[in-house]
Coordinates of C-alpha atoms and ligand atoms in Angstrom, one line a residue:
M183 CA 112.0 73.6 153.7
A184 CA 110.9 76.6 151.4
R185 CA 114.7 77.4 150.9
M186 CA 115.5 73.9 150.1
I187 CA 112.9 73.8 147.5
A188 CA 113.8 77.2 146.1
A189 CA 117.5 76.1 145.8
T190 CA 116.5 72.8 144.0
L191 CA 114.5 74.8 141.5
A192 CA 116.5 78.0 141.0
K193 CA 118.7 76.4 138.4
T194 CA 116.0 76.1 136.0
Y195 CA 113.4 78.7 137.2
H196 CA 113.1 82.1 138.8
T197 CA 111.7 81.5 142.3
S198 CA 110.1 83.6 145.1
I199 CA 109.5 82.6 148.7
A200 CA 106.6 83.7 150.9
C201 CA 106.6 83.1 154.6
D202 CA 102.8 82.2 155.2
G203 CA 99.7 81.6 153.1
Q204 CA 98.6 85.3 153.2
E205 CA 101.8 86.5 151.7
G206 CA 101.8 83.7 149.3
L207 CA 98.4 84.8 148.1
A208 CA 99.7 88.4 147.8
Q209 CA 102.8 87.4 145.8
A210 CA 101.0 85.0 143.5
L211 CA 98.5 88.0 142.6
A212 CA 101.4 90.4 142.0
L213 CA 104.0 88.1 140.3
R214 CA 101.6 85.8 138.3
P215 CA 104.0 82.8 138.5
D216 CA 103.9 79.9 136.1
L217 CA 103.6 77.5 139.2
L218 CA 102.7 77.7 142.7
L219 CA 104.1 75.3 145.5
C220 CA 102.5 75.5 148.7
D221 CA 102.3 73.4 152.1
V222 CA 99.1 72.0 153.4
S223 CA 99.5 73.7 156.7
M224 CA 100.8 77.4 156.7
P225 CA 100.5 80.2 159.1
R226 CA 97.6 82.7 158.5
M227 CA 96.2 80.6 155.6
I228 CA 96.1 76.9 155.0
G229 CA 97.1 75.6 151.7
G230 CA 93.4 74.3 150.8
Q231 CA 92.2 77.9 151.5
L232 CA 95.1 79.4 149.4
V233 CA 94.3 77.0 146.5
Q234 CA 90.5 78.0 146.5
T235 CA 91.1 81.6 146.8
L236 CA 93.4 81.8 143.8
R237 CA 91.0 79.7 141.7
T238 CA 88.4 82.4 142.0
Y239 CA 90.6 84.8 140.1
A240 CA 89.9 84.6 136.3
D241 CA 93.5 84.5 135.3
F242 CA 94.4 81.7 137.8
D243 CA 92.2 79.2 136.6
D244 CA 94.8 77.1 134.7
M245 CA 97.8 78.0 137.0
P246 CA 99.5 74.7 138.1
I247 CA 99.3 74.4 142.0
M248 CA 101.4 71.6 143.8
V249 CA 100.7 71.0 147.6
L250 CA 103.2 69.6 149.9
A251 CA 101.8 67.4 152.7
G252 CA 103.5 65.7 155.6
R253 CA 101.2 62.7 155.6
D254 CA 99.3 60.8 153.1
D255 CA 95.9 61.7 154.0
E256 CA 93.4 60.4 151.2
Q257 CA 90.5 62.5 152.2
L258 CA 92.8 65.6 152.3
R259 CA 94.0 64.8 148.9
V260 CA 90.7 64.5 147.6
E261 CA 89.8 67.9 149.1
L262 CA 92.9 69.7 147.9
L263 CA 92.1 68.2 144.4
H264 CA 88.6 69.5 144.5
A265 CA 89.8 72.8 145.5
G266 CA 92.0 73.1 142.4
A267 CA 95.4 71.7 143.3
Q268 CA 96.9 69.6 140.3
D269 CA 99.4 67.7 142.3
Y270 CA 100.1 66.4 145.8
L271 CA 103.7 65.8 146.9
L272 CA 104.5 63.9 150.2
K273 CA 107.2 64.7 152.5
P274 CA 109.9 64.0 152.6
F275 CA 110.6 63.8 149.0
N276 CA 113.5 63.4 146.5
R277 CA 114.6 66.5 144.9
E278 CA 114.6 64.9 141.3
E279 CA 111.0 63.8 141.9
L280 CA 110.2 67.6 142.9
R281 CA 112.0 68.6 139.5
V282 CA 110.3 66.2 137.2
R283 CA 106.7 66.9 138.8
V284 CA 107.2 70.6 138.3
A285 CA 108.3 70.2 134.8
N286 CA 105.5 67.9 134.1
L287 CA 102.9 70.3 135.5
L288 CA 104.4 73.1 133.4
S289 CA 104.4 71.1 130.1
I290 CA 100.9 69.9 130.8
R291 CA 99.8 73.6 131.2
Q292 CA 101.8 74.6 128.0
A293 CA 100.3 71.7 125.8
R294 CA 96.8 72.8 127.0
R295 CA 97.4 76.4 125.9
D296 CA 98.8 75.4 122.7
I297 CA 95.6 73.4 122.0
E298 CA 93.5 76.2 123.0
L299 CA 95.3 78.4 120.6
K300 CA 95.0 76.1 117.8
I301 CA 91.3 75.7 118.3
A302 CA 90.9 79.5 118.5
A303 CA 92.7 79.8 115.3
E304 CA 90.8 77.1 113.6
N305 CA 87.6 78.7 114.7
Q306 CA 88.7 82.1 113.4
L307 CA 89.5 80.4 109.9
A308 CA 86.0 78.8 109.9
T309 CA 84.5 82.0 110.5
I310 CA 86.3 83.7 107.8
M311 CA 85.6 81.0 105.5
E312 CA 81.9 81.1 106.3
S313 CA 81.5 84.9 106.1
T314 CA 83.4 85.2 102.9
I315 CA 81.3 85.2 99.5
D316 CA 84.0 83.5 97.7
A317 CA 83.6 79.6 97.4
I318 CA 86.3 77.9 99.3
V319 CA 86.6 74.2 98.8
G320 CA 89.0 71.8 100.4
K321 CA 90.0 68.4 98.7
T322 CA 92.4 65.6 98.7
L323 CA 95.1 65.1 96.3
A324 CA 92.7 62.5 94.7
G325 CA 90.2 65.2 94.3
V326 CA 87.7 64.2 97.2
I327 CA 86.0 67.1 98.7
T328 CA 86.9 67.7 102.3
S329 CA 85.5 71.2 103.2
W330 CA 82.9 73.2 101.3
N331 CA 81.8 76.8 102.7
S332 CA 78.7 78.6 102.7
G333 CA 80.2 80.7 99.6
A334 CA 80.6 77.3 97.8
T335 CA 77.0 76.4 98.5
A336 CA 75.7 79.9 97.3
L337 CA 78.0 79.5 94.1
Y338 CA 77.5 75.9 93.2
G339 CA 74.0 75.2 94.7
Y340 CA 75.2 72.0 96.5
S341 CA 75.1 71.8 100.4
S342 CA 78.4 70.7 102.1
D343 CA 76.4 67.5 103.2
E344 CA 75.8 66.7 99.6
V345 CA 79.3 66.9 98.4
I346 CA 81.8 66.1 101.3
G347 CA 83.3 62.8 100.3
K348 CA 82.4 63.2 96.7
S349 CA 84.9 64.0 93.8
I350 CA 85.3 67.7 93.0
A351 CA 84.9 66.6 89.3
L352 CA 81.1 67.0 90.1
I353 CA 81.3 70.7 89.4
F354 CA 83.6 70.5 86.2
P355 CA 81.6 70.6 83.1
P356 CA 82.1 67.6 80.6
G357 CA 84.5 69.7 78.3
R358 CA 86.7 70.8 81.2
Q359 CA 87.4 67.3 83.2
S360 CA 90.8 67.4 81.9
E361 CA 91.6 70.6 84.2
L362 CA 91.4 68.4 87.3
P363 CA 94.4 66.2 86.9
D364 CA 96.3 69.3 85.6
I365 CA 95.6 71.1 88.8
L366 CA 96.2 68.2 90.9
A367 CA 99.5 67.7 89.5
V368 CA 100.7 71.1 90.0
I369 CA 99.5 70.8 93.7
N370 CA 101.4 67.6 94.2
T371 CA 104.6 69.1 93.4
G372 CA 103.9 71.8 95.9
G373 CA 103.0 74.5 93.2
I374 CA 100.2 77.2 93.4
V375 CA 97.8 77.4 90.5
Q376 CA 97.7 81.1 89.7
R377 CA 94.2 82.8 89.5
F378 CA 92.6 81.6 86.2
E379 CA 89.3 81.9 84.5
T380 CA 87.3 78.9 83.7
V381 CA 83.8 77.5 83.6
R382 CA 81.9 75.3 86.2
V383 CA 78.7 73.7 86.4
R384 CA 76.1 74.2 89.2
K385 CA 73.8 71.6 90.8
D386 CA 70.9 72.8 88.4
G387 CA 73.2 72.0 85.5
T388 CA 73.7 75.7 84.5
Y389 CA 77.1 76.9 83.7
L390 CA 78.9 79.8 85.4
D391 CA 82.1 81.6 84.5
V392 CA 84.7 81.6 87.6
S393 CA 87.9 83.0 88.6
V394 CA 89.8 80.3 90.6
A395 CA 93.0 80.0 92.5
V396 CA 94.2 76.8 93.9
S397 CA 96.9 76.3 96.7
P398 CA 98.2 73.2 98.6
I399 CA 97.2 72.3 102.0
R400 CA 100.0 71.0 104.2
D401 CA 99.9 68.9 107.6
A402 CA 101.9 69.8 110.8
H403 CA 105.0 68.4 109.1
G404 CA 104.7 70.3 105.9
R405 CA 103.5 67.3 103.8
I406 CA 101.0 68.2 101.1
T407 CA 97.7 66.5 101.9
G408 CA 95.3 68.1 99.6
A409 CA 94.3 71.4 97.8
S410 CA 92.1 74.6 98.7
T411 CA 90.4 76.1 95.8
I412 CA 89.1 79.8 96.1
A413 CA 86.7 80.6 93.3
H414 CA 84.4 83.5 92.5
D415 CA 81.6 84.2 90.1
I416 CA 82.4 86.5 87.2
T417 CA 79.6 85.6 84.9
E418 CA 78.2 89.2 85.1
Q419 CA 81.8 90.5 84.7
K420 CA 82.1 88.4 81.4
K421 CA 78.9 89.3 80.3
T422 CA 79.7 93.1 80.6
A423 CA 82.9 92.4 78.9
R424 CA 81.2 90.6 76.1
E425 CA 78.6 93.4 75.7
L426 CA 81.6 96.1 75.6
L427 CA 83.3 94.2 73.0
H428 CA 80.2 93.8 70.9
T429 CA 79.4 97.5 71.3
Q430 CA 83.1 98.3 70.5
S431 CA 83.1 96.1 67.3
Q432 CA 79.7 97.4 66.3
L433 CA 80.9 101.0 66.6
R434 CA 84.0 100.1 64.8
A435 CA 81.9 98.6 62.0
I436 CA 79.7 101.6 61.8
I437 CA 82.8 104.0 61.7
D438 CA 84.4 101.8 59.0
A439 CA 81.2 101.7 57.0
S440 CA 81.5 105.5 56.6
Q441 CA 82.2 106.9 53.3
E442 CA 84.2 109.5 54.9
A443 CA 87.8 109.1 56.0
M444 CA 88.0 109.6 59.9
L445 CA 91.1 110.3 61.9
F446 CA 91.1 110.9 65.7
L447 CA 93.9 112.7 67.4
N448 CA 94.2 113.0 71.1
P449 CA 94.9 116.4 72.9
A450 CA 98.7 116.1 72.3
G451 CA 98.1 115.6 68.6
W452 CA 98.9 111.9 68.4
P453 CA 96.7 109.7 66.2
V454 CA 94.5 107.3 68.4
R455 CA 91.9 105.8 65.8
V456 CA 91.3 105.9 62.1
N457 CA 88.8 104.0 60.1
T458 CA 89.3 101.8 56.9
R459 CA 88.3 104.7 54.7
F460 CA 91.3 106.6 55.9
A461 CA 93.5 103.8 54.7
D462 CA 91.7 103.8 51.4
F463 CA 92.2 107.4 50.9
F464 CA 95.8 108.0 51.9
G465 CA 97.2 104.4 51.2
L466 CA 98.3 104.2 54.8
D467 CA 97.2 101.1 57.0
D468 CA 95.8 101.8 60.3
T469 CA 98.7 100.1 62.2
T470 CA 101.3 102.5 60.4
V471 CA 99.1 105.5 61.3
L472 CA 98.8 104.8 64.9
S473 CA 102.5 104.3 65.3
L474 CA 103.3 107.6 63.8
S475 CA 104.3 110.7 66.0
P476 CA 102.2 114.1 65.4
W477 CA 104.9 115.4 63.0
Q478 CA 105.6 112.1 61.2
L479 CA 101.7 112.1 60.4
I480 CA 101.8 115.5 59.2
A481 CA 104.8 114.8 57.2
H482 CA 103.1 111.7 55.6
L483 CA 99.9 113.5 54.8
K484 CA 101.7 116.5 53.5
E485 CA 103.0 114.4 50.8
R486 CA 99.4 113.6 49.7
F487 CA 98.3 117.2 49.5
E488 CA 98.7 120.3 47.7
A489 CA 98.9 123.7 49.9
T490 CA 100.3 121.6 52.7
A491 CA 100.8 124.7 55.2
S492 CA 97.2 124.7 55.9
L493 CA 97.0 121.1 56.5
A494 CA 99.8 121.2 59.2
R495 CA 97.8 124.0 60.8
S496 CA 94.4 122.1 60.7
L497 CA 96.2 119.2 62.5
A498 CA 97.6 121.3 65.2
W499 CA 93.9 122.2 66.2
S500 CA 93.7 119.1 68.3
I501 CA 96.3 120.6 70.6
S502 CA 95.4 124.3 70.4
D503 CA 91.5 124.4 70.0
E504 CA 89.0 122.4 72.3
E505 CA 85.8 124.4 71.2
H506 CA 85.5 124.9 67.6
I507 CA 84.3 123.2 64.5
F508 CA 86.4 123.9 61.4
Q509 CA 85.9 123.2 57.7
E510 CA 88.1 123.7 54.9
Y511 CA 88.7 122.7 51.2
L512 CA 91.9 120.6 50.4
L513 CA 93.2 119.1 47.2
Q514 CA 94.6 115.8 47.5
V515 CA 97.1 115.0 44.9
T516 CA 98.3 111.3 45.5
P517 CA 97.8 108.4 45.5
T518 CA 94.4 109.5 43.9
R519 CA 93.5 113.2 42.9
R520 CA 90.7 114.2 45.0
E521 CA 88.8 117.3 46.2
I522 CA 88.2 117.1 50.0
D523 CA 86.1 119.0 52.4
L524 CA 88.1 118.5 55.8
S525 CA 85.9 119.1 58.7
S526 CA 87.4 119.1 62.2
L527 CA 85.3 119.1 65.5
P528 CA 86.2 118.8 69.2
V529 CA 85.2 115.5 71.1
K530 CA 84.2 115.6 74.8
D531 CA 83.4 112.6 77.0
V532 CA 80.3 112.3 79.3
H533 CA 82.0 114.5 81.8
Q534 CA 82.4 117.1 79.0
S535 CA 86.1 117.0 79.2
Y536 CA 88.1 117.3 75.9
I537 CA 89.3 114.0 74.7
G538 CA 90.5 114.8 71.4
R539 CA 89.6 116.2 67.7
L540 CA 88.0 114.2 65.2
Y541 CA 89.0 115.0 61.5
V542 CA 86.5 113.9 58.7
W543 CA 87.9 113.9 55.3
R544 CA 85.0 113.8 52.7
D545 CA 85.6 113.2 49.1
V546 CA 83.7 116.1 47.2
T547 CA 85.3 115.6 43.8
H548 CA 82.1 114.5 42.2
E549 CA 79.9 117.1 44.0
R550 CA 82.4 119.9 42.9
E551 CA 82.4 118.5 39.4
V552 CA 78.5 118.4 39.2
E553 CA 78.5 122.0 40.7
R554 CA 81.0 123.2 38.1
M555 CA 78.9 121.7 35.4
K556 CA 75.8 123.3 36.6
S557 CA 77.4 126.7 36.9
E558 CA 78.9 126.4 33.5
F559 CA 75.4 125.5 32.2
V560 CA 73.8 128.4 33.9
S561 CA 76.5 130.8 32.7
M562 CA 76.0 129.3 29.2
V563 CA 72.3 129.5 29.3
S564 CA 72.3 133.2 30.7
H565 CA 74.8 134.2 28.0
E566 CA 72.5 132.8 25.2
L567 CA 69.3 134.4 26.7
R568 CA 71.1 137.9 27.1
T569 CA 71.5 138.4 23.3
P570 CA 67.7 137.7 22.1
L571 CA 66.5 139.5 25.3
T572 CA 68.6 143.0 24.5
S573 CA 67.2 142.6 21.0
I574 CA 63.5 142.3 22.3
K575 CA 64.0 145.2 24.7
G576 CA 65.7 147.4 22.0
Y577 CA 62.8 146.7 19.5
I578 CA 60.1 147.5 22.1
D579 CA 61.8 150.5 23.1
L580 CA 62.0 151.6 19.2
I581 CA 58.4 150.9 18.9
L582 CA 57.5 153.1 21.9
T583 CA 59.9 155.9 21.2
D584 CA 60.6 156.2 17.4
E585 CA 58.1 158.2 15.6
A586 CA 59.2 156.5 12.4
V587 CA 57.4 153.3 13.6
G588 CA 54.0 155.3 13.5
D589 CA 51.1 156.1 15.8
L590 CA 50.3 153.5 18.5
T591 CA 46.7 153.2 20.1
E592 CA 46.7 153.5 24.0
L593 CA 46.2 149.8 24.3
Q594 CA 49.2 149.0 22.1
R595 CA 51.2 151.5 24.3
E596 CA 50.1 149.9 27.4
F597 CA 50.7 146.3 26.2
L598 CA 54.4 147.2 24.9
Q599 CA 54.8 148.9 28.3
I600 CA 54.1 145.6 30.2
S601 CA 56.3 143.6 27.7
L602 CA 59.1 146.1 28.3
S603 CA 58.9 145.9 32.0
N604 CA 58.9 141.9 31.8
A605 CA 61.7 142.0 29.5
R606 CA 63.7 144.2 32.1
R607 CA 62.8 141.7 35.0
L608 CA 63.9 138.8 32.6
E609 CA 67.1 140.7 32.0
S610 CA 67.9 141.3 35.7
L611 CA 67.1 137.7 36.4
V612 CA 69.5 136.5 33.9
N613 CA 72.2 139.1 35.1
D614 CA 71.6 137.7 38.6
L615 CA 72.0 134.1 37.6
L616 CA 75.1 135.0 35.7
D617 CA 76.5 136.7 38.8
I618 CA 75.7 133.8 41.0
S619 CA 77.4 131.3 38.5
R620 CA 80.4 133.4 38.4
L621 CA 80.7 133.9 42.1
E622 CA 80.3 130.3 42.5
S623 CA 83.0 129.4 40.0
G624 CA 85.3 132.1 41.3
K625 CA 85.4 133.6 37.8
I626 CA 84.1 137.1 38.8
E627 CA 86.3 139.7 37.6
L628 CA 86.7 142.8 39.9
H629 CA 88.2 146.1 38.5
S630 CA 89.2 147.6 41.8
E631 CA 90.4 151.1 41.8
P632 CA 90.2 154.1 44.3
L633 CA 86.8 155.6 43.9
D634 CA 85.0 158.5 45.4
L635 CA 81.9 157.2 47.2
N636 CA 80.2 160.4 47.6
L637 CA 80.5 161.0 43.9
L638 CA 79.3 157.5 43.0
I639 CA 76.2 158.0 45.2
S640 CA 75.2 161.2 43.8
E641 CA 75.3 160.0 40.4
L642 CA 73.2 156.8 41.2
L643 CA 70.4 158.7 43.2
P644 CA 68.7 160.4 40.3
S645 CA 67.5 157.1 38.8
F646 CA 65.8 156.2 42.0
Q647 CA 63.9 159.7 42.5
P648 CA 61.0 158.8 40.2
G649 CA 60.5 155.6 42.2
W650 CA 60.3 157.5 45.6
D651 CA 58.2 160.3 44.1
A652 CA 55.7 157.8 43.0
K653 CA 55.5 156.1 46.3
Q654 CA 55.8 159.5 48.1
Q655 CA 58.7 158.1 50.2
T656 CA 61.2 160.6 51.9
F657 CA 64.8 160.0 51.1
I658 CA 67.5 161.4 53.4
L659 CA 71.3 161.4 52.5
R660 CA 73.9 161.7 54.9
L661 CA 77.3 161.9 53.4
P662 CA 80.7 163.0 55.3
D663 CA 82.0 166.4 54.3
E664 CA 85.2 164.7 53.2
A665 CA 84.4 162.1 50.6
P666 CA 85.7 158.6 51.5
V667 CA 87.7 157.2 48.7
V668 CA 87.1 153.3 48.8
F669 CA 89.0 150.7 47.0
G670 CA 86.5 148.8 44.9
D671 CA 85.0 148.1 41.5
T672 CA 82.8 151.0 40.4
G673 CA 80.3 148.5 38.7
R674 CA 80.1 146.2 41.6
V675 CA 79.9 148.9 44.4
T676 CA 76.9 150.6 42.3
Q677 CA 75.3 147.0 42.0
I678 CA 75.5 146.8 45.9
L679 CA 73.9 150.0 46.6
T680 CA 71.3 149.6 43.8
N681 CA 70.1 146.3 45.3
L682 CA 69.9 147.6 48.9
L683 CA 68.2 151.0 47.8
S684 CA 65.7 149.3 45.4
N685 CA 65.0 146.6 48.3
A686 CA 64.5 149.8 50.6
R687 CA 62.1 151.3 48.3
K688 CA 60.3 147.9 47.3
Y689 CA 59.7 146.9 51.1
T690 CA 58.8 150.1 52.5
P691 CA 55.1 151.3 52.1
A692 CA 54.1 154.5 50.5
G693 CA 54.9 157.6 52.7
G694 CA 57.8 155.8 54.2
R695 CA 61.3 157.1 54.9
I696 CA 64.4 155.8 53.3
M697 CA 68.0 157.0 54.5
L698 CA 71.4 156.4 53.0
T699 CA 74.3 157.3 55.6
V700 CA 78.0 157.0 54.7
E701 CA 80.9 157.5 57.3
T702 CA 84.4 156.7 57.5
D703 CA 85.9 154.7 60.6
G704 CA 89.6 153.9 60.6
A705 CA 90.5 152.0 57.6
V706 CA 87.1 151.4 56.3
A707 CA 84.0 153.6 54.9
R708 CA 80.6 152.5 56.5
V709 CA 77.5 152.6 54.6
A710 CA 74.0 152.0 55.9
V711 CA 70.8 151.9 54.1
S712 CA 67.8 152.0 56.4
D713 CA 64.2 152.3 55.9
S714 CA 60.9 152.4 57.7
G715 CA 59.4 149.4 56.0
I716 CA 57.9 146.3 56.7
G717 CA 61.0 144.7 58.4
L718 CA 62.0 141.1 59.0
S719 CA 61.7 138.7 61.7
A720 CA 65.0 137.0 63.3
E721 CA 64.0 133.8 61.5
E722 CA 63.7 135.7 58.2
Q723 CA 67.0 137.3 58.7
S724 CA 68.7 134.1 59.3
H725 CA 67.9 133.0 55.7
L726 CA 68.1 136.4 54.1
F727 CA 71.5 135.8 52.4
T728 CA 70.4 132.3 51.1
R729 CA 70.0 132.1 47.2
F730 CA 66.5 132.5 46.1
Y731 CA 65.0 133.2 49.6
R732 CA 62.2 135.5 49.9
A733 CA 60.3 136.2 53.0
Q734 CA 56.7 135.3 52.9
N735 CA 54.5 138.3 53.1
A736 CA 52.0 140.2 51.2
V737 CA 54.7 142.6 49.7
T738 CA 56.8 139.9 48.3
E739 CA 53.7 138.1 46.8
T740 CA 52.9 141.2 44.8
T741 CA 56.4 142.5 44.2
G742 CA 58.6 141.0 41.7
G743 CA 62.1 139.5 42.8
T744 CA 64.2 136.6 42.5
G745 CA 65.7 136.3 46.0
L746 CA 69.1 136.4 44.6
G747 CA 70.0 140.1 45.1
L748 CA 71.1 140.1 48.8
S749 CA 73.1 136.8 48.3
I750 CA 75.1 138.4 45.4
T751 CA 75.3 141.7 47.3
R752 CA 77.0 140.1 50.1
S753 CA 79.4 138.1 48.2
L754 CA 80.4 141.1 46.5
V755 CA 81.0 143.1 49.5
E756 CA 83.2 140.4 50.8
L757 CA 84.9 139.9 47.6
Q758 CA 86.0 143.4 48.1
G759 CA 87.2 143.1 51.6
G760 CA 84.2 144.4 53.3
Q761 CA 81.5 142.8 55.8
M762 CA 77.6 143.1 55.7
Q763 CA 75.0 142.8 58.3
V764 CA 71.5 143.3 58.8
E765 CA 69.4 144.7 61.7
S766 CA 65.6 144.6 61.3
E767 CA 62.4 144.5 63.3
P768 CA 59.1 143.4 61.8
G769 CA 56.9 146.4 61.2
R770 CA 59.5 149.0 62.0
G771 CA 62.1 148.8 59.2
S772 CA 65.5 147.4 58.3
T773 CA 68.9 148.6 58.3
F774 CA 71.5 146.9 55.8
R775 CA 75.1 148.0 56.7
F776 CA 78.2 147.2 54.9
T777 CA 81.7 148.3 54.9
L778 CA 84.4 148.7 52.3
P779 CA 88.3 149.3 52.7
L780 CA 89.4 152.8 52.2
A781 CA 91.9 153.2 49.4
Q782 CA 95.5 153.7 50.7
S783 CA 96.4 157.4 50.4
Ligands
ADP865 P1 64.3 140.1 45.8 O1 64.2 141.6 46.5 O2 64.6 140.1 44.6 O3 63.4 139.1 46.4 P2 66.7 139.9 47.7 O4 67.8 138.9 47.6 O5 67.2 141.3 47.3 O6 65.5 139.4 46.6 O7 65.9 140.1 49.0 C1 65.6 138.7 49.6 C2 64.5 139.0 50.5 O8 64.8 139.8 51.5 C3 63.3 139.7 49.9 O9 62.4 138.9 48.9 C4 62.5 140.4 51.0 O10 61.7 139.3 51.7 C5 63.6 140.5 51.9 N1 64.2 142.0 52.1 C6 65.2 142.5 51.3 N2 65.4 143.9 51.8 C7 64.4 144.1 52.5 C8 64.1 145.2 53.3 N3 64.7 146.4 53.1 N4 63.0 145.3 54.2 C9 62.2 144.1 54.3 N5 62.6 143.0 53.6 C10 63.5 142.9 52.8

């Protein structure tokens, strides 16, 4: 019988035969067949027992089992069905009947499995839909809501019960109702509405910005039955973007409101930003500037300036220098003649990474003009004052020294001495003012020549001796054996030394020590004037070379001075190719050092 059955089914299925119930169980567990056929009565294990045992194994709960019986016993049939058999076939049976019954059992099991898979997939989808924070809404092609996940409830404020069966138009604000037919029209033709930004309205009437994508829903036959919308809230994102835009336009407006022209170059030297003043200054609109390469930009700007080599160098700083602030003076010649102060500073982001260089072009034409006028005025006044002053000084001198004038009383002599000393102070002030105005306007004339520094000093010192004697100050002179020959203007070098030596005398108390040292060092002569005087704090030292600066102390209060001397002195040193520095400590004294280039031998 078993062989006959196997032969009947072998054309369509793989078959395996067991000779008794026990073996049948063992084979079933090992081979996991799609279907099991067994007899009611078998050696070692009867059919009912085999069915019952197999059903206790988890994986065998839906395996189709058909039992063959020799007689139609209703009670046995019921028992077998209870034990888990699905079909009952009476012997003898027709072969075709066997084939049909087997095929039916198998297709029933397949259908059940398919349904289970579908349910599992739907459950999975429902879980995903519920766990996403996006709003997922299903609707018919007429716009009637068919599904509404928890994301949609959170986003729009309606529960699914409130909206299912209603029109989706519910969440479209009045001004956007026309979007709905447009979307449905696209879906109807099988299209997808790509993500777009729009506005929807919540249950409480408030509006929210959303990003939405819509795709068609199809049935098992591929027919479009509705649309599925995925939306998420972008209100915050939009707000941030709006704020950013606002800040950007505010910054832009501030930069444009500046009186200075600004240009920002990236680390590769390319123009990245300019303000409107830049366009005004140079007659180049910002779109043009931003389309220029670094070399084109330099070429454009070069046409507008005099001494263009320095301009090309300055613009290259954006590539070569990430640290320093530079400042320089430039003369613009076209489209308008302007004197310009160009400053350039590195720009770093919040992480201190270099992001480029800002160039600020300030029109200083008027400022410079005023300065020039001021200088000319000071120079003119000083000149005018000098002549009557010389005359006053000369006549007082004459009264004091010329016997022909006649005898003077002690009081008259004393008063005239006071007048003479004040006339001298006035003269020195006028001379200082004149020097300052000449230095500012660049009109100072230097008659530089090789000069013997030792000789110059030895000729100068006698005029200081009475002053040192009067204050019982000790003067020490250290000159090199071989006299340094510097290249400078005799009058101006004398002026430098005079200023430093007279300051040392003025700001050193009686009994103090003053020292003048000269030495040669490579291509320069180094001169130092040091004293054991009142000294200067670090703060005072930082202002020392500023015009009219005088430190506030008892000595400056009682000693005459203009605060111009050191400023002039340093300018004179620098004009002659030297440098000047100061070292000082309050209460311990000061040392002023300067260098002058040695004359080429
Ligand atoms: P003036 O001596 O006419 O005031 P200067 O320009 O020569 O002007 O000097 C500026 C200021 O520097 C002085 O007022 C003084 O306060 C300070 N100063 C200059 N030299 C010395 C010095 N050797 N020791 C202490 N202070 C000094």
